[in-house]
Short mmCIF file of C-alpha atoms in Angstrom, two decimals:
data_model
loop_
_atom_site.label_atom_id
_atom_site.label_comp_id
_atom_site.label_asym_id
_atom_site.label_seq_id
_atom_site.Cartn_x
_atom_site.Cartn_y
_atom_site.Cartn_z
CA MET A 410 114.82 73.05 103.38
CA LYS A 411 117.11 69.95 103.54
CA ILE A 412 120.89 70.42 103.41
CA THR A 413 123.27 67.33 102.67
CA VAL A 414 127.05 68.13 102.95
CA PHE A 415 129.15 65.56 101.41
CA SER A 416 133.16 65.60 101.53
CA GLU A 417 136.08 63.41 101.85
CA TYR A 418 137.53 62.20 104.99
CA GLY A 419 140.09 59.61 104.11
CA GLU A 420 142.58 58.64 106.24
CA GLY A 421 144.75 61.65 105.76
CA PHE A 422 142.08 63.77 106.75
CA ARG A 423 141.75 61.56 110.20
CA THR A 424 145.52 61.79 111.07
CA ASN A 425 146.87 65.34 109.63
CA GLU A 426 147.12 67.64 112.73
CA GLU A 427 147.11 70.72 110.60
CA ILE A 428 143.75 69.61 109.07
CA LEU A 429 142.36 68.53 112.54
CA LYS A 430 143.46 71.60 113.99
CA GLN A 431 140.49 73.22 111.54
CA HIS A 432 138.22 69.91 111.43
CA PRO A 433 138.52 68.14 114.40
CA ARG A 434 135.63 66.02 113.57
CA GLY A 435 136.02 66.18 109.70
CA LEU A 436 135.58 69.11 107.36
CA HIS A 437 131.79 67.91 106.76
CA GLU A 438 130.81 68.00 110.33
CA THR A 439 132.00 71.76 110.38
CA LEU A 440 129.85 72.65 107.32
CA ARG A 441 126.96 70.94 109.22
CA GLU A 442 127.22 72.55 111.97
CA LEU A 443 127.20 75.69 110.20
CA PHE A 444 124.29 74.59 108.49
CA GLU A 445 122.33 73.26 111.17
CA GLY A 446 123.25 76.36 113.65
CA GLU A 447 121.49 78.48 110.95
CA GLY A 448 118.48 76.05 111.42
CA PHE A 449 118.45 74.09 108.51
CA GLU A 450 117.60 70.35 108.72
CA THR A 451 121.33 69.23 107.61
CA LYS A 452 122.83 65.40 107.13
CA ALA A 453 126.58 65.11 106.70
CA VAL A 454 127.60 61.88 104.17
CA TYR A 455 131.26 61.43 103.43
CA GLN A 456 133.75 59.69 100.98
CA ASP A 457 136.40 57.64 102.70
CA ASP A 458 140.10 55.37 100.98
CA HIS A 459 137.74 52.54 100.96
CA GLU A 460 134.43 54.28 98.90
CA ASP A 461 133.08 55.66 95.90
CA GLY A 462 130.40 57.94 97.59
CA GLY A 463 128.22 55.45 98.05
CA ARG A 464 127.09 56.77 101.34
CA LEU A 465 125.28 59.34 99.44
CA THR A 466 122.13 57.22 98.73
CA ASP A 467 119.43 57.29 96.61
CA GLU A 468 117.30 58.16 99.45
CA ILE A 469 119.50 60.95 100.91
CA LEU A 470 119.18 62.19 96.99
CA GLN A 471 115.84 62.12 96.42
CA GLU A 472 115.52 64.14 100.16
CA THR A 473 117.96 66.64 99.38
CA ASP A 474 117.02 70.31 98.34
CA VAL A 475 120.44 71.60 98.33
CA LEU A 476 123.67 69.52 97.88
CA VAL A 477 127.13 71.02 99.76
CA TRP A 478 130.09 69.19 97.82
CA TRP A 479 133.75 69.78 98.71
CA GLY A 480 136.04 67.30 97.22
CA HIS A 481 140.21 67.02 96.94
CA CYS A 482 141.50 64.26 95.65
CA MET A 483 139.18 60.96 95.36
CA HIS A 484 137.31 62.55 92.63
CA GLU A 485 138.27 59.50 90.04
CA ALA A 486 136.71 56.78 92.86
CA VAL A 487 132.63 58.60 92.64
CA SER A 488 130.57 55.96 90.63
CA ASP A 489 129.69 57.70 87.00
CA ALA A 490 125.93 56.48 88.36
CA LEU A 491 125.95 58.85 91.11
CA VAL A 492 127.49 61.87 88.89
CA ASP A 493 124.22 61.13 86.62
CA LYS A 494 121.77 61.00 89.75
CA ILE A 495 123.16 64.09 91.09
CA ALA A 496 122.99 66.04 87.21
CA ALA A 497 119.78 64.78 86.83
CA ARG A 498 118.51 65.73 90.28
CA VAL A 499 119.86 69.47 89.71
CA LEU A 500 117.97 69.29 86.38
CA GLY A 501 114.88 69.02 87.95
CA GLY A 502 115.84 71.72 90.34
CA MET A 503 117.59 70.81 93.39
CA GLY A 504 120.45 73.01 94.23
CA CYS A 505 124.25 72.40 94.15
CA ILE A 506 127.16 74.38 95.92
CA PHE A 507 130.74 73.24 94.65
CA LEU A 508 133.58 74.43 97.33
CA HIS A 509 137.27 74.78 96.62
CA SER A 510 138.84 71.34 94.87
CA ALA A 511 135.67 70.53 93.64
CA HIS A 512 135.94 72.62 90.70
CA MET A 513 137.36 69.02 89.81
CA ALA A 514 134.50 66.74 91.23
CA LYS A 515 132.91 64.66 88.49
CA PRO A 516 129.08 66.37 89.18
CA PHE A 517 130.68 69.87 88.44
CA ARG A 518 132.69 68.85 85.50
CA LYS A 519 129.29 67.22 84.17
CA LEU A 520 126.97 70.19 84.63
CA MET A 521 129.88 72.36 83.19
CA GLY A 522 130.89 70.51 80.01
CA THR A 523 134.43 71.65 80.30
CA SER A 524 137.64 70.33 82.17
CA CYS A 525 137.35 72.61 84.76
CA THR A 526 141.20 73.05 85.00
CA LEU A 527 142.86 76.41 86.38
CA ARG A 528 146.08 77.18 87.88
CA TRP A 529 147.34 76.49 91.56
CA ARG A 530 149.84 77.19 94.36
CA GLU A 531 149.73 75.55 97.74
CA ILE A 532 151.17 78.20 99.88
CA ASN A 533 149.43 79.65 102.93
CA GLU A 534 148.77 83.25 101.11
CA ARG A 535 146.45 86.36 101.40
CA GLU A 536 143.49 86.44 99.61
CA ARG A 537 141.33 89.45 99.04
CA LEU A 538 138.08 88.78 97.91
CA TRP A 539 136.06 91.40 95.87
CA VAL A 540 132.14 91.71 95.70
CA THR A 541 131.91 92.13 91.70
CA ALA A 542 127.78 91.39 91.77
CA PRO A 543 127.20 93.69 95.39
CA TYR A 544 123.49 93.26 94.45
CA HIS A 545 123.50 89.24 94.19
CA PRO A 546 121.64 87.49 96.91
CA ILE A 547 124.56 85.45 97.84
CA ALA A 548 126.53 88.81 98.38
CA ALA A 549 123.85 89.91 100.74
CA GLY A 550 125.14 91.89 103.79
CA LEU A 551 128.68 91.60 102.95
CA PRO A 552 131.16 94.28 102.69
CA ASP A 553 132.44 95.26 99.32
CA ARG A 554 135.53 92.79 99.92
CA ILE A 555 136.72 89.97 102.36
CA GLU A 556 140.28 89.90 103.90
CA ILE A 557 141.01 85.73 103.81
CA ALA A 558 144.40 85.83 105.79
CA HIS A 559 145.85 82.11 104.36
CA GLU A 560 144.58 80.46 101.44
CA GLU A 561 145.44 78.39 98.98
CA MET A 562 146.06 80.17 95.40
CA TYR A 563 143.83 79.39 92.22
CA GLY A 564 144.39 81.48 89.56
CA GLU A 565 143.22 82.12 85.65
CA TYR A 566 142.54 80.39 83.59
CA PHE A 567 139.59 78.84 84.65
CA ASP A 568 138.31 76.66 82.47
CA ILE A 569 134.51 77.22 83.02
CA PRO A 570 131.90 78.39 80.42
CA LYS A 571 130.65 81.79 81.02
CA PRO A 572 128.84 82.65 84.45
CA ASP A 573 125.70 83.93 84.79
CA GLU A 574 127.08 86.06 87.55
CA VAL A 575 130.77 86.37 88.84
CA VAL A 576 129.30 87.15 92.43
CA PHE A 577 133.77 87.70 93.98
CA THR A 578 136.87 87.95 92.24
CA GLY A 579 139.80 87.18 94.37
CA TRP A 580 143.17 88.34 94.37
CA PHE A 581 145.88 86.65 96.36
CA GLN A 582 149.08 87.95 97.57
CA GLY A 583 151.50 86.73 95.07
CA GLY A 584 149.46 88.56 92.14
CA GLU A 585 147.25 86.10 90.79
CA VAL A 586 143.35 86.44 90.48
CA PHE A 587 140.60 84.06 90.30
CA ARG A 588 136.77 83.91 89.09
CA SER A 589 136.35 82.79 93.08
CA GLY A 590 132.33 82.56 93.17
CA VAL A 591 130.68 82.31 90.42
CA THR A 592 126.94 81.06 89.53
CA TYR A 593 124.97 78.83 86.86
CA MET A 594 121.60 77.67 85.91
CA ARG A 595 121.30 74.20 84.87
CA GLY A 596 118.10 73.02 84.18
CA LYS A 597 115.57 73.76 87.14
CA GLY A 598 118.67 73.87 89.46
CA LYS A 599 121.04 76.78 90.52
CA ILE A 600 124.63 76.13 91.20
CA PHE A 601 127.57 77.98 92.52
CA TYR A 602 131.04 77.50 92.99
CA PHE A 603 133.05 79.06 95.30
CA GLN A 604 137.00 78.97 95.91
CA PRO A 605 137.73 79.45 99.36
CA GLY A 606 138.12 76.44 101.43
CA HIS A 607 141.70 74.59 101.73
CA GLU A 608 141.33 71.64 104.17
CA SER A 609 144.18 73.03 106.41
CA ASN A 610 143.03 76.67 106.31
CA GLU A 611 141.11 78.59 108.71
CA SER A 612 138.55 79.87 106.03
CA TYR A 613 135.25 78.16 107.15
CA HIS A 614 135.71 79.71 110.17
CA ASN A 615 135.86 83.04 108.57
CA GLU A 616 132.70 84.87 109.57
CA TRP A 617 132.17 86.33 105.83
CA VAL A 618 133.10 83.11 104.35
CA ARG A 619 130.25 81.45 106.35
CA LYS A 620 127.89 84.34 105.78
CA ILE A 621 128.70 83.58 102.06
CA LEU A 622 127.55 79.92 102.24
CA VAL A 623 124.60 80.55 103.85
CA ASN A 624 123.09 82.78 101.69
CA ALA A 625 124.41 80.70 98.75
CA VAL A 626 122.12 77.77 100.23
CA ARG A 627 119.19 79.94 100.61
CA TRP A 628 119.52 81.54 97.33
CA ALA A 629 120.35 77.69 95.78
CA ALA A 630 117.37 76.33 97.32
CA PRO A 631 114.51 75.26 94.94
CA SER A 632 111.48 77.23 94.44
CA GLU A 633 109.10 74.22 94.17
CA PRO A 634 109.62 70.33 95.15
CA VAL A 635 112.18 69.15 93.25
CA GLY A 636 111.44 66.77 90.44
CA GLU A 637 112.16 65.16 87.36
CA PRO A 638 114.18 66.94 84.61
CA ARG A 639 112.19 68.29 81.43
CA CYS A 640 111.66 65.28 78.65
CA CYS A 641 110.51 65.78 75.16
CA PHE A 642 106.98 65.41 74.15
CA PHE A 643 104.94 65.15 71.64
CA VAL A 644 102.85 68.35 70.45
CA GLY A 645 99.60 67.05 68.68
CA ASP A 646 97.90 70.50 67.61
CA PRO A 647 99.72 73.94 66.88
CA PRO A 648 98.68 77.23 68.62
CA GLU A 649 98.24 78.48 65.39
CA LYS A 650 96.41 77.32 62.16
CA ILE A 651 99.20 75.99 59.77
CA LYS A 652 98.10 76.82 55.67
#
């Protein structure tokens, strides 16, 4: 299985001391090292202040089995042409994991067909992540709840279509709740959105969060080679005789 990690890596990410403490070589490298350490063939690409996502080339995308996408504030700089290619690839069977602020990523919004807006508060507060679908493969090997010491609050209402599964529900110290881990099928492709992962917090170093991410890419991996999206085709002979 080939995993491609995509994240933002603008000037602010290269100079912010709080971010550098958690991700010295960029968030994309933190995630790449996680997946590579689990034996996956992993490539990391990033979007800086002067690019539209062009580092995610057609060649890389065509070789990707699971795309892991982290975004923050540069969503609109991603070209519509790239978004269309990603969506087509998902419909053809590529898995896609959208992390944290990637709820506003253009590929996620295209695949969901809704605004994907939510309530948020940037305060380092405690999050308790409840496993609400304990038999789902993404929840394999987890306790019934996970404590995350510091996380950015995301709260309902989260404007997404009804999920196939709500694997995790988050409760925050300030009282809000959130559908923090949800799954979808789009065409032949599997999609997982996962809320924890604010760039200046230690969430991606939490052992249970890391296990969730590894479980997620295994779940999202295509069971057969990724192909083209299914198209309309003419059927000449009906299965039953028409009188």
